[in-house]
Amino acid sequence: MSCRGVFIHFFGLFKRLHTSVPSVRALSVSQSVMQNVPGFLWKLGQLNHVAIAVPDLEKARSFYQDVLGARVSKTVLLPEHGVYTVFVELGNTKLELLHPLGKNSPVTGFLQKNKVGGMHHICIEVDDIKAAMAHLKEKKIRILSEEPKIAASFL
């Protein structure tokens, strides 16, 4: 079953355990075991990745690859998202290292508020991204794009 993920942004999660307006950006594609959630038109899957905004992408990449010995992807430029991204494979999930592409990148603003970087978003897989987005919109979760977008994937 092909799945898409939902990026849920929790800005400042490490400083406080809640956010006033979480937002959703669509997505990632992979295979997953889905679980039924009673009353929902979509199924919740596994954690796909946790994205971390970093002020120095090469330093972060080196840490995960050279110090921790993790498998790390090549740097991918995503101009449509305004970021450079590197994926770090961690067994059953991944980290996505994000670095801004220019001053207009959404990650630039995040790093201005969080100088050392930090968790930018999580991606949880779902079986029906459009149904999930509609449900979250009904629950007053801010959606960053009206249509799902395919984002980077690991290696």
XYZ file of C-alpha atoms in Angstrom:
155
model
C 0.000 0.000 0.000
C 1.414 3.352 -0.992
C 1.282 5.882 1.826
C 1.741 9.577 2.143
C 2.822 11.371 5.246
C 1.739 14.486 7.012
C 4.331 16.963 8.238
C 3.159 18.377 11.522
C 5.148 21.422 12.567
C 5.615 21.947 16.274
C 7.730 25.077 16.475
C 9.607 25.419 19.753
C 8.719 21.905 20.949
C 11.894 21.603 22.991
C 11.133 24.818 24.852
C 7.535 23.908 25.658
C 5.436 20.818 25.083
C 2.595 22.465 23.185
C 1.968 24.879 20.386
C -0.870 27.288 19.815
C -1.134 26.617 16.083
C 0.380 23.411 14.750
C 0.472 23.356 10.970
C 0.562 20.660 8.343
C 2.574 20.453 5.154
C 2.221 17.484 2.910
C 4.315 14.669 2.531
C 6.455 11.663 1.961
C 5.758 8.377 0.206
C 6.658 4.927 1.563
C 5.271 1.586 2.743
C 3.807 1.195 6.227
C 1.454 -0.771 8.424
C -1.665 1.335 8.891
C -3.919 1.338 11.927
C -7.631 2.045 11.873
C -8.739 4.975 13.975
C -12.467 4.714 14.801
C -14.515 7.432 13.106
C -11.708 8.515 10.761
C -11.779 8.203 6.977
C -8.017 7.693 6.914
C -5.580 5.365 8.629
C -2.640 6.450 10.747
C 0.707 4.861 9.927
C 4.210 4.945 11.292
C 6.550 7.817 12.036
C 8.357 8.497 8.777
C 10.871 11.058 10.003
C 11.671 13.877 12.385
C 13.039 17.022 10.737
C 15.669 19.097 12.486
C 16.590 22.584 11.284
C 20.352 23.055 11.515
C 22.461 26.229 11.186
C 25.420 24.279 9.705
C 24.380 21.384 7.461
C 27.875 19.983 6.865
C 28.701 20.025 10.576
C 25.434 18.201 11.369
C 25.976 15.705 8.523
C 29.510 15.005 9.749
C 28.297 14.449 13.314
C 25.749 11.798 12.322
C 27.995 10.128 9.753
C 31.492 10.379 11.242
C 30.806 10.457 14.989
C 27.704 8.250 15.255
C 28.366 6.092 12.184
C 24.879 6.571 10.732
C 24.055 6.111 7.063
C 23.582 9.609 5.619
C 22.172 10.655 2.226
C 23.678 13.130 -0.182
C 22.554 16.728 0.197
C 19.425 17.379 -1.860
C 18.437 20.864 -2.983
C 14.663 21.464 -2.808
C 14.065 24.957 -4.219
C 10.266 24.467 -4.141
C 10.526 24.073 -0.340
C 13.364 26.569 0.114
C 15.721 24.079 1.774
C 18.715 21.840 1.480
C 17.979 18.468 3.067
C 19.991 15.468 4.240
C 18.423 12.252 5.535
C 19.962 10.219 8.351
C 18.833 6.590 8.558
C 18.164 5.388 12.113
C 16.844 1.828 11.902
C 13.059 2.141 11.925
C 12.893 5.879 11.176
C 14.894 8.784 9.784
C 16.036 12.259 10.699
C 15.772 14.952 8.060
C 18.362 17.691 8.475
C 17.063 20.973 7.040
C 19.103 24.016 6.116
C 17.687 27.184 4.527
C 18.103 27.936 0.855
C 18.294 31.713 0.921
C 16.758 34.377 3.133
C 13.165 33.652 2.054
C 13.261 30.041 3.246
C 10.793 29.177 6.029
C 13.739 27.546 7.795
C 15.569 30.900 7.883
C 12.891 32.355 10.164
C 12.919 29.237 12.322
C 16.704 29.475 12.786
C 16.491 33.190 13.587
C 14.250 32.259 16.531
C 16.231 29.101 17.403
C 19.903 29.942 16.808
C 21.213 26.432 17.528
C 18.474 24.766 15.472
C 15.909 22.304 16.686
C 12.978 20.107 15.774
C 11.111 21.635 12.840
C 8.424 19.022 12.096
C 7.448 15.382 12.304
C 6.114 13.301 9.431
C 3.554 10.586 10.191
C 2.413 8.377 7.322
C -1.271 8.126 6.415
C -3.054 6.069 3.765
C -5.210 8.920 2.406
C -3.455 12.271 2.535
C -6.392 14.288 1.194
C -8.795 12.837 3.788
C -6.218 13.445 6.532
C -5.701 17.053 5.409
C -9.473 17.679 5.286
C -9.900 16.197 8.774
C -7.077 18.290 10.229
C -8.463 21.422 8.555
C -11.852 20.717 10.203
C -10.005 20.557 13.533
C -8.577 24.050 12.875
C -5.047 22.820 12.171
C -3.394 25.278 9.784
C -2.620 23.656 6.421
C 0.407 25.131 4.625
C -0.618 23.990 1.156
C -3.999 23.179 -0.361
C -2.613 20.236 -2.321
C -0.186 17.531 -1.184
C 3.387 17.917 -2.399
C 5.921 15.151 -2.749
C 8.993 15.962 -0.692
C 12.461 14.431 -0.530
C 12.961 10.825 0.462
C 15.958 8.940 1.799
C 18.587 7.876 -0.723
